[in-house]
Amino acid sequence: MLFSKTRLKLYWRLWKTVKTNYGYYFYLLRRRQSTRIRKILKQGRMPSSGSYFPTKLNLRILYDCNLRCKMCGQWGETGSYFAYDKLKRRKRLDAEVIDRILGELIPMGLKMIDMEGGETLLYPQFDELLYRMGKRNLYVKFVTNGTLLDKFAQPIVESLVKAVTISLDGDRDAHNQIRGEQWAYEKTMKGLYALSEMKRKLGKATPLVQIAFTMNRHNGATALRNLCQDLRGKGLADVLAIKLTPIFVPDQEEKK
């Protein structure tokens, strides 16, 4: 037999994933063009249309956040954003500026938008921003803590957002302790259920839902195992990404 049943199942799953999230896989396949593009730029020339440079644009749309996660490099215990004055903390990337940037880069081959904050869902008229991006046929993804996700489930699915990364750092006790709010876990889970239900209601396979678990000194294997139990069999997530953070340096007592 040329292919085992296990390998055929693997290929079938891969094909379904590619079909569902073609934009991201297209981006990965075209990434090898970056070396050639860099050479063109060093020569003082501009890449031609269709050369897919730049293929991906990262947008930090605001600084504000509604949580103060302990390990966060922005608003955590040692976060850099506390050094900003109040005026800068309240700044937003204007929608007009975003539209102008997209208008300049799409003809050059822009395919993917990745948005982050702060907390992205605090951006004013975030739903309108998603609809405008959806009309441009871009692969759109963003990062969120998920506490406001239930309010935006419909525009997220309708605007054909391709992927959402949601931060969850353990079970209820661990997550709330890290986030500094006792309501954080419940609101994020409510958002996950709302997004899953909206995808089912509208008959959409996207967005791909990725859970980002950041392992740090405030959680660990037990919190991760409990989180997996909370998510298992509910169709709430497609991917679980485990990250390690070196942001906190243990003090002398913890080293002992």
Coordinates of C-alpha atoms in Angstrom, one line a residue:
M1 CA 0.0 0.0 0.0
L2 CA 1.5 3.3 -1.1
F3 CA 0.2 5.4 1.8
S4 CA -0.8 4.2 5.3
K5 CA -4.2 5.2 6.6
T6 CA -2.5 7.4 9.2
R7 CA -0.6 9.3 6.6
L8 CA -3.7 9.7 4.4
K9 CA -5.6 11.1 7.4
L10 CA -2.7 13.5 8.0
Y11 CA -2.8 14.7 4.4
W12 CA -6.5 15.1 4.5
R13 CA -6.3 17.2 7.7
L14 CA -3.6 19.3 6.1
W15 CA -5.6 19.9 3.0
K16 CA -8.7 21.0 5.0
T17 CA -6.5 23.4 7.0
V18 CA -5.0 24.9 3.8
K19 CA -8.4 25.2 2.2
T20 CA -9.8 26.9 5.2
N21 CA -6.8 29.2 5.8
Y22 CA -5.4 29.6 2.4
G23 CA -4.2 33.2 2.9
Y24 CA -1.8 32.3 5.6
Y25 CA -0.3 29.4 3.8
F26 CA 0.0 31.5 0.7
Y27 CA 1.9 34.0 2.8
L28 CA 4.2 31.2 4.1
L29 CA 4.9 29.9 0.6
R30 CA 5.7 33.4 -0.7
R31 CA 8.0 34.2 2.2
R32 CA 11.0 32.8 0.4
Q33 CA 10.8 35.8 -1.9
S34 CA 12.1 38.0 0.8
T35 CA 15.8 37.4 0.0
R36 CA 15.3 38.5 -3.6
I37 CA 13.3 41.5 -2.6
R38 CA 16.0 42.7 -0.2
K39 CA 18.5 42.5 -3.0
I40 CA 16.3 44.7 -5.1
L41 CA 15.9 47.3 -2.3
K42 CA 19.7 47.4 -1.7
Q43 CA 20.1 48.2 -5.4
G44 CA 17.9 51.3 -4.9
R45 CA 15.0 49.8 -7.0
M46 CA 11.4 49.3 -6.1
P47 CA 9.9 45.8 -6.3
S48 CA 7.4 45.3 -9.2
S49 CA 3.7 44.8 -8.5
G50 CA 3.0 41.1 -7.8
S51 CA 6.4 40.5 -6.1
Y52 CA 4.6 40.3 -2.8
F53 CA 6.6 42.9 -0.9
P54 CA 5.6 43.6 1.8
T55 CA 3.3 40.6 2.3
K56 CA 2.5 41.2 5.9
L57 CA 1.8 44.4 7.8
N58 CA 1.7 44.5 11.7
L59 CA -0.5 47.3 13.1
R60 CA -0.3 48.4 16.7
I61 CA -3.6 50.2 16.7
L62 CA -3.7 51.4 20.3
Y63 CA -1.9 51.3 23.7
D64 CA -4.8 51.0 26.1
C65 CA -5.7 47.7 27.8
N66 CA -8.4 46.7 30.3
L67 CA -6.2 44.2 32.1
R68 CA -2.8 44.3 33.9
C69 CA -1.4 40.9 33.3
K70 CA 1.6 40.2 35.5
M71 CA 4.0 39.0 32.8
C72 CA 3.0 41.6 30.2
G73 CA 5.8 43.6 28.8
Q74 CA 3.4 46.5 28.2
W75 CA 1.1 46.8 31.2
G76 CA 2.6 44.2 33.6
E77 CA 4.5 44.7 36.8
T78 CA 7.5 45.9 34.8
G79 CA 5.6 47.1 31.7
S80 CA 7.1 49.7 29.5
Y81 CA 3.8 51.6 28.8
F82 CA 3.7 53.0 32.3
A83 CA 6.5 55.3 31.3
Y84 CA 4.3 56.9 28.7
D85 CA 2.4 60.1 29.5
K86 CA -1.4 60.0 29.5
L87 CA -1.7 61.6 26.1
K88 CA 0.4 58.9 24.4
R89 CA -1.4 56.1 26.3
R90 CA -4.7 57.3 24.8
K91 CA -3.4 57.5 21.3
R92 CA -5.1 55.5 18.5
L93 CA -3.9 54.7 15.0
D94 CA -6.4 56.7 13.0
A95 CA -8.6 54.8 10.6
E96 CA -7.8 57.2 7.9
V97 CA -4.1 56.5 8.3
I98 CA -4.7 52.8 8.2
D99 CA -6.7 53.2 4.9
R100 CA -4.0 55.3 3.4
I101 CA -1.3 52.7 4.3
L102 CA -3.4 49.9 2.9
G103 CA -4.0 51.9 -0.3
E104 CA -0.2 52.3 -0.7
L105 CA 0.8 48.7 0.1
I106 CA -2.0 46.6 -1.5
P107 CA -0.8 47.4 -5.0
M108 CA 2.7 46.3 -3.9
G109 CA 1.3 42.9 -3.0
L110 CA 0.2 43.2 0.6
K111 CA -1.8 40.1 1.7
M112 CA -1.9 39.9 5.4
I113 CA -2.7 42.2 8.3
D114 CA -1.8 41.4 11.9
M115 CA -3.3 43.7 14.6
E116 CA -2.3 44.1 18.2
G117 CA -2.5 46.6 21.1
G118 CA -2.9 47.1 24.0
E119 CA -6.3 45.4 23.8
T120 CA -7.4 45.5 20.2
L121 CA -11.1 45.3 20.9
L122 CA -10.9 48.6 22.8
Y123 CA -10.3 50.4 19.4
P124 CA -13.2 52.7 18.6
Q125 CA -15.4 51.3 15.8
F126 CA -13.3 48.2 15.6
D127 CA -16.2 46.4 13.8
E128 CA -16.1 49.1 11.1
L129 CA -12.4 48.6 10.7
L130 CA -12.8 44.9 10.2
Y131 CA -15.5 45.3 7.6
R132 CA -13.3 47.8 5.6
M133 CA -10.4 45.3 5.7
G134 CA -12.7 42.5 4.7
K135 CA -13.7 44.3 1.6
R136 CA -10.1 44.5 0.5
N137 CA -9.8 40.7 0.5
L138 CA -6.9 40.6 3.0
Y139 CA -5.9 37.8 5.4
V140 CA -6.8 39.6 8.7
K141 CA -5.8 38.4 12.1
F142 CA -5.5 40.0 15.5
V143 CA -4.6 39.3 19.2
T144 CA -7.0 39.9 22.1
N145 CA -7.5 39.0 25.7
G146 CA -11.0 37.9 24.8
T147 CA -12.9 39.8 27.5
L148 CA -14.9 41.8 24.9
L149 CA -15.1 39.1 22.3
D150 CA -18.8 38.4 22.8
K151 CA -19.7 41.9 21.7
F152 CA -17.7 41.6 18.4
A153 CA -18.5 38.0 17.4
Q154 CA -20.8 38.9 14.6
P155 CA -18.6 41.5 12.8
I156 CA -15.5 39.2 13.3
V157 CA -17.2 36.3 11.5
E158 CA -19.1 38.4 8.9
S159 CA -16.0 40.4 7.9
L160 CA -14.2 37.1 7.2
V161 CA -11.4 37.6 9.7
K162 CA -9.1 34.6 9.1
A163 CA -7.6 34.1 12.6
V164 CA -7.9 35.3 16.2
T165 CA -5.3 34.7 18.9
I166 CA -6.8 34.7 22.4
S167 CA -4.7 34.8 25.5
L168 CA -5.6 32.2 28.2
D169 CA -3.1 31.4 30.8
G170 CA -4.6 28.6 32.7
D171 CA -7.8 27.5 34.5
R172 CA -10.0 30.1 36.2
D173 CA -7.9 30.5 39.3
A174 CA -4.6 30.8 37.6
H175 CA -5.8 33.0 34.8
N176 CA -7.6 35.5 37.1
Q177 CA -4.6 35.7 39.4
I178 CA -2.3 36.5 36.4
R179 CA -4.8 39.0 34.9
G180 CA -5.5 40.7 38.2
E181 CA -9.3 40.5 37.7
Q182 CA -11.7 37.9 39.1
W183 CA -14.0 38.3 36.0
A184 CA -11.3 37.8 33.4
Y185 CA -11.7 34.0 32.8
E186 CA -15.5 34.0 32.7
K187 CA -15.6 36.9 30.1
T188 CA -13.0 35.3 27.9
M189 CA -14.8 31.9 27.9
K190 CA -18.1 33.7 27.2
G191 CA -16.4 35.3 24.2
L192 CA -15.1 32.0 22.9
Y193 CA -18.6 30.5 23.1
A194 CA -20.1 33.5 21.4
L195 CA -17.5 33.3 18.5
S196 CA -18.1 29.5 18.1
E197 CA -21.8 30.0 18.0
M198 CA -21.6 32.8 15.5
K199 CA -19.5 30.7 13.2
R200 CA -22.0 27.9 13.4
K201 CA -25.0 30.3 12.9
L202 CA -23.5 31.9 9.8
G203 CA -22.0 28.6 8.4
K204 CA -18.4 29.9 8.4
A205 CA -15.2 28.0 9.1
T206 CA -13.2 31.0 10.0
P207 CA -11.7 32.6 12.0
L208 CA -9.2 30.1 13.1
V209 CA -9.1 30.3 16.9
Q210 CA -5.7 30.0 18.5
I211 CA -5.3 30.0 22.3
A212 CA -2.0 31.5 23.5
F213 CA -0.9 30.1 26.8
T214 CA 2.1 32.0 28.2
M215 CA 3.9 29.9 30.7
N216 CA 5.5 32.0 33.5
R217 CA 6.3 31.8 37.1
H218 CA 2.6 32.4 38.0
N219 CA 1.2 29.3 36.3
G220 CA 2.6 25.9 35.2
A221 CA 1.8 22.4 34.0
T222 CA -1.3 22.0 36.3
A223 CA -2.9 25.2 35.1
L224 CA -2.2 24.1 31.5
R225 CA -3.7 20.7 32.0
N226 CA -6.8 22.2 33.6
L227 CA -7.2 24.6 30.8
C228 CA -7.0 21.8 28.3
Q229 CA -9.8 20.0 30.2
D230 CA -11.9 23.1 30.1
L231 CA -11.5 23.4 26.4
R232 CA -11.7 19.8 25.4
G233 CA -14.6 18.6 23.2
K234 CA -16.3 22.0 23.0
G235 CA -15.1 23.2 19.6
L236 CA -13.9 26.5 21.1
A237 CA -10.3 26.4 19.8
D238 CA -8.4 25.1 16.8
V239 CA -4.8 25.6 18.1
L240 CA -3.2 25.8 21.5
A241 CA 0.2 27.6 21.4
I242 CA 2.4 27.4 24.4
K243 CA 4.8 30.3 24.9
L244 CA 7.6 30.8 27.4
T245 CA 8.3 34.3 28.7
P246 CA 11.7 35.4 30.0
I247 CA 10.3 38.8 31.1
F248 CA 10.5 38.1 34.8
V249 CA 13.9 37.4 36.4
P250 CA 13.3 35.4 39.6
D251 CA 14.5 37.2 42.8
Q252 CA 17.0 35.6 45.1
E253 CA 14.3 33.9 47.3
E254 CA 12.7 32.3 44.3
K255 CA 16.1 31.1 43.0
K256 CA 16.5 29.2 46.2

